[in-house]
PDB file of C-alpha atoms in Angstrom:
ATOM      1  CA  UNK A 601      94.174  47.994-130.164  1.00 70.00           C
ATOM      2  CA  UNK A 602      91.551  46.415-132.483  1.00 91.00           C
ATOM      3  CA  UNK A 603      88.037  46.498-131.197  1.00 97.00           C
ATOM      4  CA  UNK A 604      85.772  43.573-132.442  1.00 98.00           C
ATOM      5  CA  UNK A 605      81.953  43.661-131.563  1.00 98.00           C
ATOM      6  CA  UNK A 606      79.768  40.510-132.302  1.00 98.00           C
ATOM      7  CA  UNK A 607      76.325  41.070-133.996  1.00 97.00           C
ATOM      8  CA  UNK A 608      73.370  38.665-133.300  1.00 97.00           C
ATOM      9  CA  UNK A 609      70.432  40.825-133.962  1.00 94.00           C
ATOM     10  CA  UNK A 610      69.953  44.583-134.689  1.00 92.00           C
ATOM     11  CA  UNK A 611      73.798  45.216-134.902  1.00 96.00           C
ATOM     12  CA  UNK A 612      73.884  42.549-138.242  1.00 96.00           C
ATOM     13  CA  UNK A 613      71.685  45.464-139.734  1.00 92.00           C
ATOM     14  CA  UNK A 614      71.963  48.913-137.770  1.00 94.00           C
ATOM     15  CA  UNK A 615      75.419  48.836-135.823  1.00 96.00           C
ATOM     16  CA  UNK A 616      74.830  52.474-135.478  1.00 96.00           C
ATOM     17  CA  UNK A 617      78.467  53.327-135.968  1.00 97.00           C
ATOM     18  CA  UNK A 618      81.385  53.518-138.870  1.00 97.00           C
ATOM     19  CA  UNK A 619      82.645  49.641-138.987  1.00 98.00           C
ATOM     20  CA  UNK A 620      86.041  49.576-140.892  1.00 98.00           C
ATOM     21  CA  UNK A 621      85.378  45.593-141.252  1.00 98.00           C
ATOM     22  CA  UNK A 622      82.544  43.486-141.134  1.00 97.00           C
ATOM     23  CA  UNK A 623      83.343  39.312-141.407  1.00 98.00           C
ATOM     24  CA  UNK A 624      80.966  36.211-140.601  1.00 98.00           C
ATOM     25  CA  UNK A 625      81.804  35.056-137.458  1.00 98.00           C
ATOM     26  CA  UNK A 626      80.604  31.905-135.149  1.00 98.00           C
ATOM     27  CA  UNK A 627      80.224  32.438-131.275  1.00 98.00           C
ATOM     28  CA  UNK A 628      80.675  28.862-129.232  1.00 98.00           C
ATOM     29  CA  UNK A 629      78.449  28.234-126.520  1.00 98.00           C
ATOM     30  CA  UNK A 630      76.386  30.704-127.011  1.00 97.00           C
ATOM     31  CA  UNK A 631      72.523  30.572-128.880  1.00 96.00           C
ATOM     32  CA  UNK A 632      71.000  33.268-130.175  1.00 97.00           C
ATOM     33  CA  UNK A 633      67.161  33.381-128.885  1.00 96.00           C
ATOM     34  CA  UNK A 634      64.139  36.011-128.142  1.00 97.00           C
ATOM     35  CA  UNK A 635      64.820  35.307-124.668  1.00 96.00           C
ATOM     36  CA  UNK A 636      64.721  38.896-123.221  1.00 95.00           C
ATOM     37  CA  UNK A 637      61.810  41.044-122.440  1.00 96.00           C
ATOM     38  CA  UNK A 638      61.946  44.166-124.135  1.00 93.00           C
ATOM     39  CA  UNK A 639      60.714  47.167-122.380  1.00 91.00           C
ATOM     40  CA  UNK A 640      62.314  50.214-124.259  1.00 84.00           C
ATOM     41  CA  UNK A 641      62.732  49.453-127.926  1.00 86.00           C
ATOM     42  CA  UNK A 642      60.181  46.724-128.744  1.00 94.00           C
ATOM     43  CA  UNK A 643      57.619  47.039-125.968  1.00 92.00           C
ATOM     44  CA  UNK A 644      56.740  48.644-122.968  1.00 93.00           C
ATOM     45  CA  UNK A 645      56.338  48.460-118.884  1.00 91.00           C
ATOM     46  CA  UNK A 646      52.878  46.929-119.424  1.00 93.00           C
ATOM     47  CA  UNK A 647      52.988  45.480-122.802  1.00 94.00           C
ATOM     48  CA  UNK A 648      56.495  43.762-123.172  1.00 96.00           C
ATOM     49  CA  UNK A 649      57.723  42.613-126.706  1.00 97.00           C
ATOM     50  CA  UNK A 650      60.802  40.038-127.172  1.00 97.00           C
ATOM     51  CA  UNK A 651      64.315  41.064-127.939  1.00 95.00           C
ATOM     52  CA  UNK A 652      66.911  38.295-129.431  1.00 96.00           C
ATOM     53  CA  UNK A 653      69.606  37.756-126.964  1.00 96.00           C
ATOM     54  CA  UNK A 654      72.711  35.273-126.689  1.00 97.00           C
ATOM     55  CA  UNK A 655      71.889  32.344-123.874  1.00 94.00           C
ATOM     56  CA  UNK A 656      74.676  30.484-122.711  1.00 95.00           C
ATOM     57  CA  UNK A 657      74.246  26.731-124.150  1.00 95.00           C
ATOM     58  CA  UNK A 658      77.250  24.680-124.126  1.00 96.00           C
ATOM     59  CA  UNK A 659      77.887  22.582-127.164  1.00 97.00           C
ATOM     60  CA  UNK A 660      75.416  25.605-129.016  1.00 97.00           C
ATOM     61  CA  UNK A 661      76.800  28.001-131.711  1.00 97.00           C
ATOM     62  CA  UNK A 662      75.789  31.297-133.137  1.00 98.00           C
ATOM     63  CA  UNK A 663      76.872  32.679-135.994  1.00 98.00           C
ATOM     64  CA  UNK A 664      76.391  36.557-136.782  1.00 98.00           C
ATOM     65  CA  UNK A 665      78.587  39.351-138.386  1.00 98.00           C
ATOM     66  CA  UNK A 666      82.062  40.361-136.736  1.00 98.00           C
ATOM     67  CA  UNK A 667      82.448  44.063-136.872  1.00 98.00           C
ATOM     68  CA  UNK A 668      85.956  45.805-136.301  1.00 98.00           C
ATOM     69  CA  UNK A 669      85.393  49.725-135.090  1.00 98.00           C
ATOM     70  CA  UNK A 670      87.809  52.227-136.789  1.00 98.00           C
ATOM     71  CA  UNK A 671      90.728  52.267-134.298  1.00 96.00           C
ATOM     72  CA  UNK A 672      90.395  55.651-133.519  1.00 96.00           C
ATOM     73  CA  UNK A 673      86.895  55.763-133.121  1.00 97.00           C
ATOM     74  CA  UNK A 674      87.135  52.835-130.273  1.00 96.00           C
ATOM     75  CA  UNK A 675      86.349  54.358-127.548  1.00 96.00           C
ATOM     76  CA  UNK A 676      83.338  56.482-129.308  1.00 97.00           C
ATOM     77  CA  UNK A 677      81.817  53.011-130.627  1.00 97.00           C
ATOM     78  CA  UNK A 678      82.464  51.816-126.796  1.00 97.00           C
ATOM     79  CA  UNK A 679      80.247  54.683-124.902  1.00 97.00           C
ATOM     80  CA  UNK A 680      77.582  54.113-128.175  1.00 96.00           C
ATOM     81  CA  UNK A 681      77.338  50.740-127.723  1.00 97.00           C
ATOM     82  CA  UNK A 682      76.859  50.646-123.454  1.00 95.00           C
ATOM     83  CA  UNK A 683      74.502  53.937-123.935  1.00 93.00           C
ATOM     84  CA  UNK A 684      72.790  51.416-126.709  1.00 91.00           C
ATOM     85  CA  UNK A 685      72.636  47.752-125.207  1.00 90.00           C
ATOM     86  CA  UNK A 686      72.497  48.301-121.301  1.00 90.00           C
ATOM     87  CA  UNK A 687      69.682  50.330-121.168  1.00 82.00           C
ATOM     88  CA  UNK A 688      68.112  47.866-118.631  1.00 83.00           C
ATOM     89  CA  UNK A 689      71.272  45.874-117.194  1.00 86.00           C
ATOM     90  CA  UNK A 690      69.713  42.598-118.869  1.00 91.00           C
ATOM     91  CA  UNK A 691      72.681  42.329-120.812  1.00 94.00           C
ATOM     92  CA  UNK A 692      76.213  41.832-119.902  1.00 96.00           C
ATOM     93  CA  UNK A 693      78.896  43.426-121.504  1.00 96.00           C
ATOM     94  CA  UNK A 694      81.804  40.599-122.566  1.00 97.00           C
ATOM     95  CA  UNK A 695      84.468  39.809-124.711  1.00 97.00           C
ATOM     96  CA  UNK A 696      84.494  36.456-125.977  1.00 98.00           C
ATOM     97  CA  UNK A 697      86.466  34.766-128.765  1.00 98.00           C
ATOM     98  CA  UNK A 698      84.744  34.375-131.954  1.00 98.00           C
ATOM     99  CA  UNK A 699      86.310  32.691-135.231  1.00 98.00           C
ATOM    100  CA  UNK A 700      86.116  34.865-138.414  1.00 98.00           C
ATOM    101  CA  UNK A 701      84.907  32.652-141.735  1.00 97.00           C
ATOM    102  CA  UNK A 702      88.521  33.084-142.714  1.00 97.00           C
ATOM    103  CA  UNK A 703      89.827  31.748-139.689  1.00 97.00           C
ATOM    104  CA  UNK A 704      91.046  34.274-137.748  1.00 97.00           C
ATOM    105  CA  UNK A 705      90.086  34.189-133.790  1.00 98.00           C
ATOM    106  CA  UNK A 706      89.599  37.335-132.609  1.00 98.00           C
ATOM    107  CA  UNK A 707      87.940  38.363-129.001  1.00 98.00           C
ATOM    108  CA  UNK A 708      84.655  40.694-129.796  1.00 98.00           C
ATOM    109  CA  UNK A 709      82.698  42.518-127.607  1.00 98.00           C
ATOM    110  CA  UNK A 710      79.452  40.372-126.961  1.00 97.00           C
ATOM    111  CA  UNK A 711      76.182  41.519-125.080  1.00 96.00           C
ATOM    112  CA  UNK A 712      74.940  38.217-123.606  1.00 96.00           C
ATOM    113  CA  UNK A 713      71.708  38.210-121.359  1.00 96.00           C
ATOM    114  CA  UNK A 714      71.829  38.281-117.677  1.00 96.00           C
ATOM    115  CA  UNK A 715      69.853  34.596-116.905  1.00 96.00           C
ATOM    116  CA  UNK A 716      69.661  36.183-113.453  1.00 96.00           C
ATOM    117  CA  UNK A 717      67.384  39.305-114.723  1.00 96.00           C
ATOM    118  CA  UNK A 718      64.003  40.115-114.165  1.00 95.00           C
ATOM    119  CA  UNK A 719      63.871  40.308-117.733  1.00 95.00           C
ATOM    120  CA  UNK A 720      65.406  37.164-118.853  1.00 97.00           C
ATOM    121  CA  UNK A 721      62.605  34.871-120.032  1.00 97.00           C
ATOM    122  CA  UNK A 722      64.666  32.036-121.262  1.00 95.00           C
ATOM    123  CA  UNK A 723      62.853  28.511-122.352  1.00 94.00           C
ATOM    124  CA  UNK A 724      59.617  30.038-123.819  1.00 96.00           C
ATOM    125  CA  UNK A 725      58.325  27.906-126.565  1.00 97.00           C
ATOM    126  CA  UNK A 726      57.990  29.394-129.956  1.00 98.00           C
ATOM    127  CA  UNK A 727      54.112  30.138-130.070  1.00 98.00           C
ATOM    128  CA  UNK A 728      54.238  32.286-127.341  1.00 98.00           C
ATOM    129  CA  UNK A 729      57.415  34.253-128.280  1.00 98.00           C
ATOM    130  CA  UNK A 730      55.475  34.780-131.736  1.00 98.00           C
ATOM    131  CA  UNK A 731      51.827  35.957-130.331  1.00 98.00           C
ATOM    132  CA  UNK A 732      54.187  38.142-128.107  1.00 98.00           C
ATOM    133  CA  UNK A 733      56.338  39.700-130.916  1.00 98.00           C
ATOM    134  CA  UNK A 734      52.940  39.915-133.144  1.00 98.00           C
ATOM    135  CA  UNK A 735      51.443  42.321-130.751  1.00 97.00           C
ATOM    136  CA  UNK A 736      54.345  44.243-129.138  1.00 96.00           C
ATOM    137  CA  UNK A 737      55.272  47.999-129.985  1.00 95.00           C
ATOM    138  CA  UNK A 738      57.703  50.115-128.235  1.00 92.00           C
ATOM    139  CA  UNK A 739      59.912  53.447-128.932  1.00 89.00           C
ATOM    140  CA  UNK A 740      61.927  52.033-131.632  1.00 89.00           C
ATOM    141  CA  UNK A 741      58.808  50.435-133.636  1.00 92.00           C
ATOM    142  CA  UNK A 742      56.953  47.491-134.081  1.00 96.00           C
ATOM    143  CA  UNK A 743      58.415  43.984-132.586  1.00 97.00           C
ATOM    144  CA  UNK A 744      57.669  42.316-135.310  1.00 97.00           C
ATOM    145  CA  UNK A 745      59.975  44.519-137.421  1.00 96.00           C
ATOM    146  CA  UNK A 746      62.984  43.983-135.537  1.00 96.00           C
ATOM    147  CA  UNK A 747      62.071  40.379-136.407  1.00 97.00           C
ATOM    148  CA  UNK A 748      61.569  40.800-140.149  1.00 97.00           C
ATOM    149  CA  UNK A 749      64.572  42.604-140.284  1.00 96.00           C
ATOM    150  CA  UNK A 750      67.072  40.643-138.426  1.00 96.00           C
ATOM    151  CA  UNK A 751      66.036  37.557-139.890  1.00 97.00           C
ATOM    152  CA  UNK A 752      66.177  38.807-143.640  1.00 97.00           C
ATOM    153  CA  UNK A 753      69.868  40.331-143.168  1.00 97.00           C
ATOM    154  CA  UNK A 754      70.778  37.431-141.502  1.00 97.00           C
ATOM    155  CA  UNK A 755      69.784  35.934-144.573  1.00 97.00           C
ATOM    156  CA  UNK A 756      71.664  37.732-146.865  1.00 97.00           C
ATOM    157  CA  UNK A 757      74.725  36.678-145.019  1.00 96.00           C
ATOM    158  CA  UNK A 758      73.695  33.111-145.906  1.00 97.00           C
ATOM    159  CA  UNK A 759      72.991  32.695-141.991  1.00 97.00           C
ATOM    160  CA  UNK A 760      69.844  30.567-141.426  1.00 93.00           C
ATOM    161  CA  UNK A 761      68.341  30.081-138.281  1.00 96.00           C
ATOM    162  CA  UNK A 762      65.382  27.734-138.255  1.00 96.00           C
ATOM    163  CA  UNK A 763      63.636  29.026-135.270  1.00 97.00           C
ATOM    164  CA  UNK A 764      63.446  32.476-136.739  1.00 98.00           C
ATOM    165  CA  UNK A 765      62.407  31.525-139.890  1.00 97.00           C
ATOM    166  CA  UNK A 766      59.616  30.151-137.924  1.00 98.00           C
ATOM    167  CA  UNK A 767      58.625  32.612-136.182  1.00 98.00           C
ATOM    168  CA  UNK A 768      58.636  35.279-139.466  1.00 98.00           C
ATOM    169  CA  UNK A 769      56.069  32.773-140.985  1.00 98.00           C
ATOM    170  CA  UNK A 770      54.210  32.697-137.862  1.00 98.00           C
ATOM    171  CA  UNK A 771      54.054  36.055-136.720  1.00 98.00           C
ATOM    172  CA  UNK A 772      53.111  37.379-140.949  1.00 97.00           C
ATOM    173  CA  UNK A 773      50.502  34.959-140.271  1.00 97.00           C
ATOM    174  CA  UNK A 774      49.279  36.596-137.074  1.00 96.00           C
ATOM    175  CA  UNK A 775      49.475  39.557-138.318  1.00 93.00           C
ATOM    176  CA  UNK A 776      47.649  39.062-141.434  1.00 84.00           C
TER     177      UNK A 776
END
């Protein structure tokens, strides 16, 4: 069986394991936000920073990067990615159809946020999510890197995603 995961954020540029094909993709429903408190990777118990997550929005879209696991690596890619993205519980592990740029419709593994979790923060206007993400650290680095790098391999997809460009401009400003 072919196992499809759907990258929003950190898997477009560090999926972390051996992808045997990678294709732009669009999600329905779904919009990609900083709508998740990050405690492990990008902040901390006292200091959160902001992690990009997929909100449920009908009539919404997100695009990001398909990414087909070797078939004999599936279940290795599987345990990575659970180990990986439920860390917390804020996300929930799914499989929802995505179309492929070529046309295809395939079902992908998806991590969408858990509106019901204590770390969901869903709504927040830009500003704050920027003065947030300017000042947050955690184990994996600087918030505002996870940004910067998201948005700019987004961009070399030829994804664009006005709120994040935004929020780069914003948060460079910020931090001088």
């Amino acid at each position: 069986m072919r196992m499809w995961v759907f990258g929003y954020g950190s898997l477009v540029w560090n999926p972390g394991f051996d992808v045997a094909e990678r294709a732009i993709a669009r999600l329905p429903d779904y919009h990609r936000s900083f709508c998740m408190r990050s405690i492990h990777h990008r902040g901390t118990d006292a200091a959160p920073g902001l992690v990009l997550a997929l909100d449920a929005t009908p009539g919404a879209h997100c695009h990001g990067l398909a990414l087909r696991a070797y078939e004999d690596q599936a279940d290795d890619v599987l345990a990575y990615l659970r180990e990986r993205e439920l860390v917390s519980a804020a996300y929930l592990e799914t499989r929802l159809e995505v179309e492929l740029e070529d046309g295809r419709r395939v079902e992908a593994l998806t991590y969408v946020v858990d509106a019901d979790h204590p770390q969901y923060c869903g709504g927040m206007d830009l500003e704050t999510q920027a003065r947030i993400i300017a000042g947050a650290h955690g184990g994996r680095g600087p918030n505002s890197e996870y940004l910067y790098n998201t948005t700019a391999h987004l961009k070399q997809l030829g994804i664009h995603d006005t709120e994040l460009d935004w929020l780069v401009e914003r948060v460079r400003h910020m931090c001088g």
